[in-house]
């Protein structure tokens, strides 16, 4: 279930001071026109470029609680599941204003941009970016609504061999383009699998992230009997895994790949 947010009236005389504790939240804040208000962010908040110069107050190990308190932000953007709960509970008890940005559907991205825009002095920018995202998403949905399904395998990790089920965020982007996840029914969001399972389920296309092919790729090439008709594609990891407007860039990469498979069949 998507977290329902309530957004109080925005009444601040001085410029709002905003901290983001997740890369996707940072990008959403900038898309909503809050760039001038950002004073700190999490590690890997590298887009857009101005975010790279922000002070780092969080990473995968935790958050710098004392530093966040010292910075006295008016608004903290957090991520349930990505940020440890106890420091955030402490910040809430101290009276800090925390908003959790936990998109579960692609359509949540535009919604969050609009909602964050209520805190922005550039509300027109938030509306413009949200509209652009929603329009592009609708276009892709209409274009691929009746597309023939293509079985795919997404390699998340090479050692151990891991993928993403339909419970994981990236699967929405594949599904949007008519991709059929060969591990859709796994009870885990990011299951560990083995080579035999991949071969038995016979994907027509395989995806990975980064510029180099994983070590296991050659084994799949040799063992998949129909590999001559199978394609491999590298995807931009930030586009694929972050719930931001750039997610649709990953969708376009995926749609292009799946179309090539369809045309080759």
Coordinates of N, CA and C in Angstrom, one line a residue, residues 143-150 176-178 259 262:
X143 N 1.6 3.0 -25.8 CA 2.4 2.4 -26.9 C 2.6 0.9 -26.7
X144 N 2.8 0.5 -25.4 CA 3.1 -0.9 -25.2 C 2.0 -1.7 -24.5
X145 N 0.8 -1.1 -24.5 CA -0.3 -1.8 -23.8 C -0.6 -3.2 -24.4
X146 N -0.5 -3.3 -25.7 CA -0.8 -4.6 -26.4 C 0.5 -5.3 -26.9
X147 N 1.6 -4.9 -26.5 CA 2.9 -5.5 -27.0 C 3.0 -7.0 -26.6
X148 N 3.5 -7.8 -27.5 CA 3.7 -9.2 -27.2 C 4.7 -9.3 -26.0
X149 N 4.4 -10.2 -25.0 CA 5.3 -10.4 -23.9 C 6.6 -11.0 -24.3
X150 N 7.7 -10.6 -23.7 CA 9.0 -11.1 -24.0 C 9.7 -11.6 -22.7
X176 N 6.2 -2.4 -17.9 CA 5.7 -1.3 -18.7 C 5.9 -1.5 -20.2
X177 N 7.1 -2.1 -20.5 CA 7.4 -2.4 -21.9 C 7.0 -3.7 -22.5
X178 N 6.3 -4.5 -21.7 CA 5.9 -5.8 -22.1 C 6.9 -6.9 -21.7
X259 N 11.7 -4.5 -28.2 CA 11.3 -4.4 -29.5 C 12.2 -5.1 -30.5
X262 N 11.3 -8.7 -30.4 CA 10.1 -9.0 -31.1 C 10.3 -9.0 -32.6

